[in-house]
Short mmCIF file of C-alpha atoms in Angstrom, two decimals:
data_model
loop_
_atom_site.label_atom_id
_atom_site.label_comp_id
_atom_site.label_asym_id
_atom_site.label_seq_id
_atom_site.Cartn_x
_atom_site.Cartn_y
_atom_site.Cartn_z
CA MET A 4 11.20 16.41 -21.26
CA SER A 5 14.93 16.95 -20.79
CA ASN A 6 16.95 16.90 -24.00
CA SER A 7 19.54 14.66 -22.30
CA LEU A 8 17.00 11.95 -21.50
CA PRO A 9 17.50 8.91 -23.76
CA MET A 10 14.50 7.50 -25.60
CA LEU A 11 12.93 4.73 -23.53
CA GLN A 12 11.33 1.71 -25.11
CA PRO A 13 9.35 -1.10 -23.43
CA VAL A 14 12.30 -3.49 -23.26
CA HIS A 15 13.94 -5.21 -20.32
CA GLN A 16 17.14 -3.15 -20.26
CA LEU A 17 18.52 -0.02 -21.88
CA ASN A 18 21.52 2.23 -21.36
CA GLY A 19 21.32 5.59 -19.65
CA PRO A 20 23.72 8.37 -18.62
CA ALA A 21 27.09 7.02 -17.52
CA ALA A 22 27.49 9.61 -14.77
CA GLY A 23 25.62 12.32 -12.94
CA ASN A 24 22.46 12.45 -10.88
CA TRP A 25 20.16 9.85 -12.46
CA PHE A 26 17.08 11.00 -10.54
CA ALA A 27 16.87 14.20 -12.61
CA HIS A 28 16.54 12.02 -15.72
CA TYR A 29 14.36 9.46 -13.97
CA THR A 30 11.70 12.01 -13.04
CA ASP A 31 11.45 13.11 -16.68
CA ILE A 32 10.24 9.67 -17.76
CA PRO A 33 6.54 9.98 -18.66
CA ASP A 34 3.97 8.16 -16.54
CA ASP A 35 3.08 5.52 -19.13
CA GLY A 36 2.02 2.77 -16.74
CA GLN A 37 5.40 1.01 -16.92
CA ARG A 38 7.57 0.37 -13.86
CA TYR A 39 11.08 1.81 -14.31
CA GLU A 40 14.18 1.18 -12.21
CA VAL A 41 17.80 2.30 -12.49
CA VAL A 42 20.54 -0.04 -11.26
CA ARG A 43 24.13 1.20 -11.64
CA GLY A 44 23.12 3.71 -14.30
CA VAL A 45 21.12 1.26 -16.42
CA SER A 46 17.36 1.70 -16.79
CA ARG A 47 15.26 -1.45 -16.63
CA ILE A 48 11.54 -2.26 -16.85
CA PRO A 49 10.52 -5.25 -14.68
CA THR A 50 7.51 -7.26 -15.88
CA PRO A 51 5.69 -8.86 -12.91
CA ASP A 52 3.07 -11.54 -13.52
CA THR A 53 -0.24 -12.27 -11.78
CA THR A 54 1.28 -14.57 -9.16
CA HIS A 55 3.76 -11.82 -8.32
CA LYS A 56 0.97 -9.29 -7.81
CA VAL A 57 -1.08 -11.65 -5.63
CA THR A 58 1.95 -12.37 -3.44
CA ILE A 59 2.65 -8.65 -3.01
CA THR A 60 -0.90 -8.20 -1.71
CA LEU A 61 -0.30 -10.77 1.00
CA PHE A 62 3.08 -9.35 2.01
CA CYS A 63 1.45 -5.91 2.27
CA THR A 64 -1.27 -7.26 4.55
CA TYR A 65 1.05 -8.95 7.03
CA PHE A 66 3.61 -6.14 7.09
CA MET A 67 0.86 -3.57 7.65
CA GLN A 68 -0.47 -5.64 10.56
CA GLN A 69 2.86 -6.41 12.23
CA VAL A 70 4.99 -3.40 11.31
CA GLN A 71 2.97 -0.29 10.57
CA PHE A 72 -0.11 -0.87 12.74
CA VAL A 73 2.01 -1.66 15.82
CA GLY A 74 4.18 1.42 15.37
CA LEU A 75 7.52 -0.15 14.38
CA GLY A 76 7.90 1.86 11.19
CA HIS A 77 6.48 2.27 7.70
CA MET A 78 5.95 -0.16 4.85
CA PHE A 79 5.78 0.70 1.16
CA LYS A 80 4.79 -1.42 -1.80
CA ILE A 81 6.01 -1.69 -5.36
CA SER A 82 5.24 1.84 -6.63
CA CYS A 83 7.56 3.62 -4.17
CA ASP A 84 10.82 4.98 -5.60
CA VAL A 85 13.88 4.24 -3.48
CA GLU A 86 16.98 6.27 -4.38
CA LEU A 87 19.77 4.19 -2.86
CA THR A 88 22.47 6.24 -4.61
CA ALA A 89 22.54 8.74 -7.48
CA HIS A 90 22.93 5.77 -9.85
CA ASP A 91 20.56 3.29 -8.17
CA ILE A 92 16.84 4.07 -8.15
CA VAL A 93 14.69 1.02 -7.54
CA GLN A 94 11.09 0.08 -6.79
CA PRO A 95 11.36 -2.93 -4.47
CA ASP A 96 8.28 -5.10 -4.11
CA ILE A 97 8.23 -4.34 -0.37
CA THR A 98 10.20 -1.65 1.47
CA VAL A 99 10.37 -1.34 5.26
CA VAL A 100 11.74 1.73 7.05
CA LEU A 101 11.90 1.52 10.84
CA ASN A 102 11.13 4.48 13.09
CA GLN A 103 14.77 5.38 13.74
CA HIS A 104 15.33 5.97 10.02
CA LEU A 105 12.14 7.80 9.02
CA ALA A 106 14.18 10.84 7.97
CA ILE A 107 15.00 9.10 4.68
CA ILE A 108 11.32 9.28 3.67
CA THR A 109 10.65 12.42 1.63
CA HIS A 110 7.49 13.69 0.01
CA LYS A 111 8.23 12.06 -3.35
CA ARG A 112 10.50 9.13 -2.59
CA ILE A 113 12.83 7.40 -0.16
CA VAL A 114 16.37 8.77 -0.31
CA GLY A 115 18.76 6.46 1.49
CA VAL A 116 18.99 2.84 2.59
CA PRO A 117 15.84 1.19 4.02
CA ASP A 118 16.01 -1.40 6.79
CA LEU A 119 14.50 -4.28 4.83
CA LEU A 120 13.72 -4.96 1.18
CA VAL A 121 11.71 -7.82 -0.29
CA GLU A 122 11.77 -8.95 -3.91
CA ILE A 123 9.28 -11.54 -5.15
CA LEU A 124 10.55 -13.71 -7.97
CA SER A 125 8.73 -13.99 -11.28
CA PRO A 126 9.95 -15.40 -14.62
CA GLY A 127 10.89 -11.95 -15.89
CA THR A 128 12.74 -10.77 -12.76
CA ALA A 129 14.34 -13.83 -11.11
CA THR A 130 17.86 -13.40 -12.50
CA HIS A 131 17.82 -9.65 -11.90
CA ASP A 132 16.63 -10.07 -8.29
CA ARG A 133 19.17 -12.80 -7.48
CA ARG A 134 22.17 -11.16 -9.12
CA LYS A 135 22.07 -7.46 -9.92
CA LYS A 136 19.73 -6.35 -7.15
CA TYR A 137 21.42 -8.69 -4.68
CA ALA A 138 24.79 -7.12 -5.51
CA THR A 139 23.38 -3.58 -5.41
CA TYR A 140 21.64 -4.03 -2.06
CA ALA A 141 24.80 -5.54 -0.59
CA ARG A 142 26.97 -2.73 -1.98
CA VAL A 143 24.83 0.05 -0.47
CA GLY A 144 24.35 -1.81 2.83
CA VAL A 145 20.66 -2.78 3.01
CA PRO A 146 20.58 -4.57 6.41
CA GLU A 147 18.20 -7.35 5.37
CA TYR A 148 17.09 -8.65 1.97
CA TRP A 149 14.40 -11.28 1.37
CA ILE A 150 13.94 -13.21 -1.86
CA ALA A 151 10.49 -14.81 -1.98
CA ASP A 152 9.81 -17.62 -4.45
CA PRO A 153 6.04 -18.14 -4.96
CA VAL A 154 6.58 -21.21 -7.16
CA ASN A 155 8.70 -23.19 -4.69
CA LYS A 156 7.01 -21.57 -1.66
CA THR A 157 10.28 -20.44 -0.08
CA ILE A 158 11.77 -17.28 1.40
CA GLU A 159 15.54 -16.83 1.59
CA ILE A 160 16.81 -14.22 4.03
CA PHE A 161 20.12 -12.39 3.67
CA THR A 162 21.68 -10.21 6.36
CA HIS A 163 24.36 -7.63 5.65
CA ASP A 164 27.87 -8.03 7.03
CA THR A 165 29.31 -4.54 7.42
CA ALA A 166 32.93 -5.67 7.60
CA SER A 167 32.87 -7.42 4.22
CA SER A 168 30.07 -5.34 2.62
CA SER A 169 28.42 -8.58 1.58
CA TYR A 170 25.44 -10.74 2.48
CA ARG A 171 25.30 -13.99 4.37
CA SER A 172 22.27 -16.23 4.06
CA LEU A 173 20.29 -17.11 7.17
CA GLY A 174 18.77 -19.96 5.18
CA VAL A 175 15.92 -20.88 2.86
CA PHE A 176 12.69 -21.21 4.81
CA THR A 177 9.39 -22.83 3.92
CA GLY A 178 6.19 -24.31 5.34
CA GLU A 179 4.94 -23.34 8.78
CA THR A 180 8.32 -22.02 9.92
CA PRO A 181 7.97 -18.42 11.17
CA VAL A 182 10.12 -16.02 9.16
CA PRO A 183 13.26 -15.45 11.31
CA SER A 184 13.92 -11.78 10.60
CA LEU A 185 16.71 -10.04 12.50
CA VAL A 186 15.40 -6.60 11.52
CA LEU A 187 11.86 -7.52 12.64
CA PRO A 188 12.37 -9.99 15.51
CA THR A 189 8.74 -9.66 16.64
CA LEU A 190 7.41 -10.73 13.22
CA ASN A 191 5.34 -13.87 13.73
CA VAL A 192 4.15 -15.07 10.33
CA PRO A 193 4.79 -18.57 8.92
CA VAL A 194 6.47 -18.57 5.53
CA ILE A 195 3.56 -20.33 3.83
CA HIS A 196 1.16 -17.55 4.86
CA PHE A 197 3.08 -15.16 2.61
CA LEU A 198 2.98 -17.51 -0.36
CA ARG A 199 -0.10 -19.73 -0.20
CA PRO A 200 -3.13 -17.67 -1.38
CA HIS A 201 -2.49 -17.91 -5.11
CA GLU A 202 -2.47 -21.70 -4.89
CA ARG A 203 -5.67 -21.58 -2.87
CA SER A 204 -7.35 -19.20 -5.28
CA THR A 205 -6.42 -21.43 -8.23
CA ARG A 206 -8.06 -24.43 -6.58
CA CYS A 207 -11.10 -22.29 -5.84
CA GLN A 208 -11.34 -21.11 -9.43
CA THR A 209 -11.09 -24.70 -10.71
CA TYR A 210 -13.84 -25.78 -8.34
CA CYS A 211 -16.11 -22.87 -9.18
CA LEU A 212 -15.73 -23.29 -12.92
CA ASN A 213 -16.96 -26.89 -12.64
CA GLN A 214 -20.10 -25.99 -10.71
CA PRO A 215 -23.51 -25.51 -12.42
CA GLN A 216 -24.76 -21.95 -12.54
CA SER A 217 -27.66 -21.32 -10.18
CA ALA A 218 -30.44 -18.85 -10.82
CA SER A 219 -30.76 -15.77 -8.65
CA PRO A 220 -33.32 -16.10 -5.81
CA PRO A 221 -36.64 -14.28 -6.20
CA TYR A 222 -36.53 -10.68 -5.03
CA ASN A 223 -39.07 -11.39 -2.28
CA GLN A 224 -37.22 -14.41 -0.84
CA PRO A 225 -36.13 -13.78 2.77
CA ARG A 226 -32.44 -13.14 3.09
CA ILE A 227 -30.25 -14.89 5.64
CA SER A 228 -29.16 -12.49 8.34
CA ALA A 229 -25.47 -12.06 8.97
CA ALA A 230 -24.09 -13.84 12.00
CA PRO A 231 -23.70 -11.63 15.10
CA HIS A 232 -20.27 -10.21 15.71
CA PRO A 233 -18.29 -12.47 18.08
CA ALA A 234 -17.34 -11.31 21.53
CA SER A 235 -14.43 -8.95 21.70
CA GLY A 236 -11.04 -10.58 21.62
CA PRO A 237 -7.87 -10.70 19.55
CA MET A 238 -8.52 -10.36 15.85
CA PRO A 239 -7.26 -13.35 13.85
CA ILE A 240 -4.90 -12.68 10.97
CA MET A 241 -6.80 -13.51 7.80
CA PRO A 242 -5.09 -13.89 4.42
CA PRO A 243 -6.58 -11.43 1.91
CA SER A 244 -8.38 -12.36 -1.25
CA PRO A 245 -6.34 -11.97 -4.45
CA MET A 246 -9.02 -9.50 -5.55
CA MET A 247 -7.71 -7.09 -2.91
CA ASP A 248 -4.66 -6.51 -5.08
CA SER A 249 -6.51 -4.16 -7.40
CA ALA A 250 -8.02 -2.28 -4.46
CA MET A 251 -4.63 -1.68 -2.87
CA LYS A 252 -3.12 -0.04 -5.92
#
């Protein structure tokens, strides 16, 4: 480990080098299972909760289907380092890089400004996402920034104004309204589809916990055959199970 690397503790914020290339220090941090970010030279450890992780799974599913699988660009989830500047190294919840900017994707990280970033609010990150990250993303010129709120079931979309180097809000969207992205105009996903599964899974868990346990069927009992595959046609978009979150890591 570099001698100039400050000791890191599992706290929300700690001071780092005031100047210089932060990535050289950042890469010396041991892989201890924590998620580290550097915003304006200050190292921080976000602490996402279960709802946050479930929501990320759903965002990954829809962005994979409507961005990566159709050839518009690449999508990355929370563990991808994004070096916006020498002093700003973040791990956004969702990162989208369109085809015309794929050169910023390197073997180890993204170096440059992605086309779209999504942050999903949780009790430990809400203020940071709405203030410090908002200001950082505006300062470096991220074209579009989404703030998703799983509790209130809303997504607020900000677009970057180059002349003023600031964001303007397109609005706070909820319900069955399709997300009106300017960066991804072909995106056709209602807001609630990004944010609903945790609520559904909670209801399911409550129902299942109140049901009597049934014994396993005898080993020689005939099994019900799976239904035949339907005729070919467009595949419906199905929300993933929260259990997929662990499989996608």
